[in-house]
Coordinates of C-alpha atoms in Angstrom, one line a residue:
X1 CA 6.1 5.2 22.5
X2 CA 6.5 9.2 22.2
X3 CA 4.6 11.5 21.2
X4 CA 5.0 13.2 18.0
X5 CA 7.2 10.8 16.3
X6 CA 6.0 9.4 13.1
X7 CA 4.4 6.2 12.7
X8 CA 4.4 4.0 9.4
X9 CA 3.8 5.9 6.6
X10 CA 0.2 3.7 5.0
X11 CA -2.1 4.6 2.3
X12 CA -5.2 5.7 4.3
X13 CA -7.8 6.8 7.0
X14 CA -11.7 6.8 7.6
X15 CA -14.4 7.4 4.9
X16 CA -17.4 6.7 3.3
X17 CA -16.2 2.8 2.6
X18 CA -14.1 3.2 5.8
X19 CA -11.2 4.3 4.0
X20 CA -9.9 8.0 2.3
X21 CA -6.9 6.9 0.5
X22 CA -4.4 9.1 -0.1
X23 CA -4.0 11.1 -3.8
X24 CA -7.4 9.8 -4.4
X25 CA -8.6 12.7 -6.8
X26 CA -5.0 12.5 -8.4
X27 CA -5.0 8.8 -8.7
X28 CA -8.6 8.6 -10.1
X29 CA -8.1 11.6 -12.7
X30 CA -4.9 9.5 -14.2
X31 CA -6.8 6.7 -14.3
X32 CA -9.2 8.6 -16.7
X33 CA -11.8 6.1 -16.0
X34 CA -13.5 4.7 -19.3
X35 CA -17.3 3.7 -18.3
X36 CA -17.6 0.5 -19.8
X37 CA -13.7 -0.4 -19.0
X38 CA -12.0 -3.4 -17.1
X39 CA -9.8 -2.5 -14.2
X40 CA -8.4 -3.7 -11.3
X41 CA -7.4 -2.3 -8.4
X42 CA -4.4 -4.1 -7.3
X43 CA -4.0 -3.0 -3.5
X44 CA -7.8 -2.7 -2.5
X45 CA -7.5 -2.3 0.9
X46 CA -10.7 -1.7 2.3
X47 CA -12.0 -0.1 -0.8
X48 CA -11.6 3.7 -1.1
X49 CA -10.3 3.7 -4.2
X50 CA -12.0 0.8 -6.2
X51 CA -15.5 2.5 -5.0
X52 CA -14.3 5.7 -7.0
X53 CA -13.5 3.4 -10.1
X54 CA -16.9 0.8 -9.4
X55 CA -19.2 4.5 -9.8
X56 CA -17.6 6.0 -13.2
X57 CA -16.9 2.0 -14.9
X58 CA -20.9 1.6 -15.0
X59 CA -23.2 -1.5 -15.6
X60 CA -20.9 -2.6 -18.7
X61 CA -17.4 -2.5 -16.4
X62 CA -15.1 -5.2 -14.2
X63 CA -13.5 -4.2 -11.7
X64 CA -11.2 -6.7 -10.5
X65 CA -10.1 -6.0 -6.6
X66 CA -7.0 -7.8 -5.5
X67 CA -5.1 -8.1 -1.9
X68 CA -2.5 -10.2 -0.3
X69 CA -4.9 -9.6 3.3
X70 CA -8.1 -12.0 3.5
X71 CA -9.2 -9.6 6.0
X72 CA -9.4 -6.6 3.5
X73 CA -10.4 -8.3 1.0
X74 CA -13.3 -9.2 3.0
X75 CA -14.2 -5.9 4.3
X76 CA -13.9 -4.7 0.8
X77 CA -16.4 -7.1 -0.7
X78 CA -19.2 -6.0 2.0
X79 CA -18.6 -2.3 1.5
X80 CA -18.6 -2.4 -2.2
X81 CA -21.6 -4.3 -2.8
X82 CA -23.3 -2.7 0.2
X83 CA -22.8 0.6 -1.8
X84 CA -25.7 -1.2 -4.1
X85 CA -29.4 -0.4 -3.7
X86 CA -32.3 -2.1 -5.8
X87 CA -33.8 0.9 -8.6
X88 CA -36.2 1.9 -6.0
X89 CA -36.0 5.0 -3.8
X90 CA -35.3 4.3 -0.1
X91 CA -36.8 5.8 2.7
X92 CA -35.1 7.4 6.0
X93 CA -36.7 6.0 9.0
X94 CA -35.3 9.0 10.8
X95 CA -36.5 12.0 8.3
X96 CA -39.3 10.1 6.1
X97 CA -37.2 11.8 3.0
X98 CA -37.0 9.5 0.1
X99 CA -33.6 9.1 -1.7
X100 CA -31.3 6.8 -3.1
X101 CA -28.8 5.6 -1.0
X102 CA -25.1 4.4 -2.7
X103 CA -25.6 3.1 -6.8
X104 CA -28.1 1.7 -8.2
X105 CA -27.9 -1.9 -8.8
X106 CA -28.9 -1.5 -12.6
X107 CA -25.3 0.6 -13.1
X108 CA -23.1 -1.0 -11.1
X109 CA -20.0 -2.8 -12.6
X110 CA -19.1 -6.5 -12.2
X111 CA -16.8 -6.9 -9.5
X112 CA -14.7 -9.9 -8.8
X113 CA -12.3 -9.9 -5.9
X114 CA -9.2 -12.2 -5.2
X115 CA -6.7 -12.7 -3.0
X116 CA -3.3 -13.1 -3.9
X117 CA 0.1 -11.1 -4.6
X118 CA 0.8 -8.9 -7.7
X119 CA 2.7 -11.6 -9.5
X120 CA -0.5 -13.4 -10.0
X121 CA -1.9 -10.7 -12.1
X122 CA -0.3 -12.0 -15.4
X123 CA -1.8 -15.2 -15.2
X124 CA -5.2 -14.5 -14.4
X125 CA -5.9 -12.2 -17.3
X126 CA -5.0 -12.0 -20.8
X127 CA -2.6 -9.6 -22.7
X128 CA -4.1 -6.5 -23.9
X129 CA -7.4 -6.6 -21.8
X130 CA -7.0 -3.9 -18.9
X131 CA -8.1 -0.3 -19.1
X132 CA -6.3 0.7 -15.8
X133 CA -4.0 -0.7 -13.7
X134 CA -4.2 0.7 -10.1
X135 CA -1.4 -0.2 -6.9
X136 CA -1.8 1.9 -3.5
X137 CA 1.4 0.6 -1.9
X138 CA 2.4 0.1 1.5
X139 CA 0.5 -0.9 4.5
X140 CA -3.2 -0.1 5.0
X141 CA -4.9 2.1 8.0
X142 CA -6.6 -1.8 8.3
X143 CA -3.4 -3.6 9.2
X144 CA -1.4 -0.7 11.1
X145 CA -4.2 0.6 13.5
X146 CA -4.5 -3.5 14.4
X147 CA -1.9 -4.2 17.2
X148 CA -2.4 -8.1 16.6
X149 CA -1.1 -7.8 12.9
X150 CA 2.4 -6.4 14.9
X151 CA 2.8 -3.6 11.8
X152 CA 3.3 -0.8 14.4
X153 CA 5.3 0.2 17.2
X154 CA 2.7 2.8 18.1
X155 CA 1.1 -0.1 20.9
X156 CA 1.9 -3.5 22.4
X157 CA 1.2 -6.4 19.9
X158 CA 2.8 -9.9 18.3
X159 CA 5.8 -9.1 16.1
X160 CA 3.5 -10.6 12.8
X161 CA 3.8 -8.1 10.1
X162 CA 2.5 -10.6 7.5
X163 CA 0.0 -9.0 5.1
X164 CA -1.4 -12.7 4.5
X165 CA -1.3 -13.9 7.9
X166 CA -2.3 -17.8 6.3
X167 CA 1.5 -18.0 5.2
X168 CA 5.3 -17.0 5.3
X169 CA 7.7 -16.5 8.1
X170 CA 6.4 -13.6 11.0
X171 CA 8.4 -10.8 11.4
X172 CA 9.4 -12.6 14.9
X173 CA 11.0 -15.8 13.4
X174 CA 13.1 -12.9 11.1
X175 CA 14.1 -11.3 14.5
X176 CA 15.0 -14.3 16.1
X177 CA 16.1 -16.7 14.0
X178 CA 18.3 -14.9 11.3
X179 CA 22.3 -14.1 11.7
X180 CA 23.5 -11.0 12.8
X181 CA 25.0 -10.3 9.5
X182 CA 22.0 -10.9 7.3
X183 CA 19.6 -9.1 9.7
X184 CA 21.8 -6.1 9.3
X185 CA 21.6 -6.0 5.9
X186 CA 18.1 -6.5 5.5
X187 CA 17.7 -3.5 7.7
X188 CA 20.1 -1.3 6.2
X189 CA 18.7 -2.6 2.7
X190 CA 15.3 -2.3 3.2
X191 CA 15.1 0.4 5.6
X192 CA 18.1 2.4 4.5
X193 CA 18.6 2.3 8.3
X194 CA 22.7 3.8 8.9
X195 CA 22.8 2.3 12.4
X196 CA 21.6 -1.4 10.6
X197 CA 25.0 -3.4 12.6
X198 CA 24.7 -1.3 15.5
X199 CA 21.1 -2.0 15.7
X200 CA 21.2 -5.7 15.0
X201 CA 24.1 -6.6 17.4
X202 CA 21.6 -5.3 19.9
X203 CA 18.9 -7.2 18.6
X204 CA 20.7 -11.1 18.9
X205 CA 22.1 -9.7 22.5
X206 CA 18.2 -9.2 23.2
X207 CA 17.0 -12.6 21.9
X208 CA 14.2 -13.7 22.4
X209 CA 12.0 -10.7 21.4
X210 CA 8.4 -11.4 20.7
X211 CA 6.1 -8.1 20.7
X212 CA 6.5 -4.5 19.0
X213 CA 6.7 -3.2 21.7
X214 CA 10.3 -5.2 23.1
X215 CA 11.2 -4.7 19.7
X216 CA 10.7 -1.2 19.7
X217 CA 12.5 -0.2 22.7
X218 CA 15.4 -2.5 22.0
X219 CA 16.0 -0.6 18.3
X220 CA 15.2 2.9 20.4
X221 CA 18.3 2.0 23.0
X222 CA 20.6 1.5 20.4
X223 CA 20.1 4.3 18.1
X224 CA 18.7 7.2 20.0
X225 CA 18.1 10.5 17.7
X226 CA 21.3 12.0 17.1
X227 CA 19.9 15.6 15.9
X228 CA 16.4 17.6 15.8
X229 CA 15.9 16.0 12.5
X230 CA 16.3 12.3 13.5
X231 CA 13.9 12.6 16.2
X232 CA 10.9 14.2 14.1
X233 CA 10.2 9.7 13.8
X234 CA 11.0 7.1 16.3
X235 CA 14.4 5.4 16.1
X236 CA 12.8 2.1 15.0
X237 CA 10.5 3.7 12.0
X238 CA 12.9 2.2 9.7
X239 CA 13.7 -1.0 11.3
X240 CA 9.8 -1.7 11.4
X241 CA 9.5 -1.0 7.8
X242 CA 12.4 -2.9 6.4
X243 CA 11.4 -6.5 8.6
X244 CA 7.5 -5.5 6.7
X245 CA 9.3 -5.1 3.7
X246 CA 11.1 -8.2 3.9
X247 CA 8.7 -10.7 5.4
X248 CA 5.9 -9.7 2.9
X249 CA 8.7 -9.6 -0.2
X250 CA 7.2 -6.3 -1.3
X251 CA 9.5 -4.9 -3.9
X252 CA 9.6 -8.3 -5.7
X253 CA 6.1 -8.4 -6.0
X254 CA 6.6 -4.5 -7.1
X255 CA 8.9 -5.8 -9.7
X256 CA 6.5 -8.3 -10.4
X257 CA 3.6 -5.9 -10.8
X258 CA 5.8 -3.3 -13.3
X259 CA 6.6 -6.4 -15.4
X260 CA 3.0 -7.7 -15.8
X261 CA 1.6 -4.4 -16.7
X262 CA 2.8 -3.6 -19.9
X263 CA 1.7 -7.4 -21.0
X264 CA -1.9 -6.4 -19.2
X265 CA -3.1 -2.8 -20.8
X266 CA -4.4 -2.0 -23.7
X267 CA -3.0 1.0 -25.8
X268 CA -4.2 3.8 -23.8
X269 CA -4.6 1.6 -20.6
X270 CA -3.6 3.9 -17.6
X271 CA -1.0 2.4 -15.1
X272 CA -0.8 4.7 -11.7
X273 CA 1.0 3.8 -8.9
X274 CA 1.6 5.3 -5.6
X275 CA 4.6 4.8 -2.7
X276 CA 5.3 5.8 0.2
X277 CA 9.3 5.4 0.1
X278 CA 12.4 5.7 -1.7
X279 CA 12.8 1.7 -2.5
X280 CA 9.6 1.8 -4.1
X281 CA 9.2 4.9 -5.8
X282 CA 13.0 4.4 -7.1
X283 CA 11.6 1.1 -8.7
X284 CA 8.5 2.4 -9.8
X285 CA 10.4 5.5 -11.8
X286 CA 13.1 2.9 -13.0
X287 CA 10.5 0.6 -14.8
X288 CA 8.5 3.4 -16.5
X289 CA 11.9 5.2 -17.5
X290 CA 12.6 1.5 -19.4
X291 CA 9.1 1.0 -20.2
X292 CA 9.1 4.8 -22.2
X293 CA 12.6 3.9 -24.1
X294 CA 11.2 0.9 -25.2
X295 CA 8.1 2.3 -26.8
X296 CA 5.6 0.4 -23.8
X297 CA 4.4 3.8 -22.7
X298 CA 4.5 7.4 -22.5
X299 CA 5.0 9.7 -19.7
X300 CA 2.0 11.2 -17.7
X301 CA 3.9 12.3 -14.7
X302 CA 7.6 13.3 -15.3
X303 CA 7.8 14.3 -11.8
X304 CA 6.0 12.2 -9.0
X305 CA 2.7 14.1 -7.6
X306 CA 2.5 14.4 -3.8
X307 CA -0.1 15.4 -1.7
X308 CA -1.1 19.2 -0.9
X309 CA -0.8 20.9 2.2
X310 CA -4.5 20.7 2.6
X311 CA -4.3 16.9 2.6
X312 CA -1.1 16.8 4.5
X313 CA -2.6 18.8 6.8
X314 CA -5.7 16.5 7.2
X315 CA -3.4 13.0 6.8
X316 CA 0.1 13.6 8.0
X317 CA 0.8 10.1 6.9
X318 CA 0.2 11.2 3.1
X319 CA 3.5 13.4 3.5
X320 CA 5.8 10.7 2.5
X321 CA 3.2 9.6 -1.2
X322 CA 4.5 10.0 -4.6
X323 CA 2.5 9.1 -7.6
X324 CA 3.7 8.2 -10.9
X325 CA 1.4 7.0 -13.8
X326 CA 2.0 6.5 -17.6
X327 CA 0.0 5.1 -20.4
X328 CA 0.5 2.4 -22.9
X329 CA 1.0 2.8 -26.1

């Protein structure tokens, strides 16, 4: 597909759970993680994050781990309470050293995992009962390096895109099936993609399309790089993102998510939440702005926190993060 264009920007690579998530110091530090303390991680993943929050919460903590994907949800389960050892000391077959190896099982929190969407999150729990709310938007290093979930254009796969792949339309009936007009403005909505009508008259004139990697090539042909700084990412970046956007309604369930939290925390609960574009961080900023003026919370990040050159260095893909957090009052 090109070398050196940029990929989907996702919250993630390999680590001692199988996943380094991006800001993770920065994210866990606003948290200010009370041992004892009910959280949930809203956007596990495959568990970087809520295995940072499991180790400071303690015996007495909850941890409540939810995702839209039954597959990371599943993953996540195993690595968390695989990270759990009985009291006693282990011992390595290779070295004969004894040593514990992850927590031990008498201070470990309660963890209870669930799958569903962030608008869920007001009616499972009560008001006032959450020490820290937690959302690592975007996609995860689980569903883009997959080419049968059909999140990237990077290799050949079904145009999916669904981050619960039991229900919802696929990114394909989207392609194929909606109007010229309304798949231009999803695109230039949801990608803030300028070429959206030139780009979606080229997609109906290309019907049927069924993998990334048609799709990809299609979006590429009609709106090739017009300058050195358009062609630092691949022409259908921000097609891809806004059909991912759309099929998995992500900035309703944003919205959804920033509406439930206030109701959720407890005075000096910890919300922190980090995106990877301008859609979300815009709503993100919006909804604590309000959320201050009405006396819900005070600031903790006036401006968003973004990754270090170190970390960009290690993850490009962390370039694009912003982090915003505030607490309740």
């Amino acid at each position: 597909m090109g070398e050196g264009f940029t990929d989907t920007p996702e919250r993630g690579g390999h680590g001692r759970v199988g996943h380094v998530p991006v800001l993770l110091k920065e994210a866990i530090d606003f948290l200010a993680i009370r041992r004892g303390g009910t959280y949930i991680d809203a956007t596990v993943g495959l568990g970087g994050h809520s295995y940072e929050i499991a180790k400071r919460l303690g015996a007495p903590g909850h941890l409540i781990a939810l995702d839209k994907d039954p597959a990371a949800l599943e993953q996540a389960a195993v690595r968390l309470q695989s990270s759990v050892v009985s009291d006693e000391e282990a011992v390595d077959g290779a070295t004969g050293v004894r040593a514990r190896r992850g927590q031990s099982q008498s201070d470990w929190p309660q963890l209870s995992f669930r799958h569903g969407s962030f608008a869920q999150l007001a009616d499972d729990q009560g008001p006032a009962t959450i020490d820290g709310l937690l959302a690592d938007l975007g996609v995860s290093s689980l569903q883009l390096d997959n080419a049968a979930r059909g999140f990237s254009f990077q290799a050949e796969g079904p145009l999916d895109m669904r981050m619960n792949p039991l229900s919802g339309e696929t990114a394909e009936q989207v392609v194929n099936q909606v109007d010229e007009v309304t798949l231009a403005n999803l695109i230039y909505e949801f990608g803030e993609e300028r070429r959206s009508r030139r780009i979606a008259r080229a997609i109906v004139r290309s019907r049927p399309i069924r993998t990334t990697a048609q799709l990809a090539d299609v979006v590429s042909a009609a709106a090739r790089p017009m300058n050195q700084a358009e062609r630092r990412i691949h022409p259908a970046t921000r097609t891809f993102q806004a059909l991912r956007i759309f099929v998995n309604r992500e900035l309703d369930d944003l919205r959804d998510l920033l509406k439930a939290a206030p109701q959720l925390l407890k005075p000096g609960g910890r919300l922190v939440v980090i995106s990877f574009h301008s859609l979300e961080d815009r709503i993100v900023k919006d909804a604590l702005r309000d959320g201050v003026k009405q006396g819900h919370y005070c600031w903790l990040t006036k401006k968003p926190v973004t990754a270090s050159e170190e970390e960009i260095d290690r993850n490009p893909r962390s370039r694009s993060a912003k982090l915003r957090a505030a607490e309740r009052i």
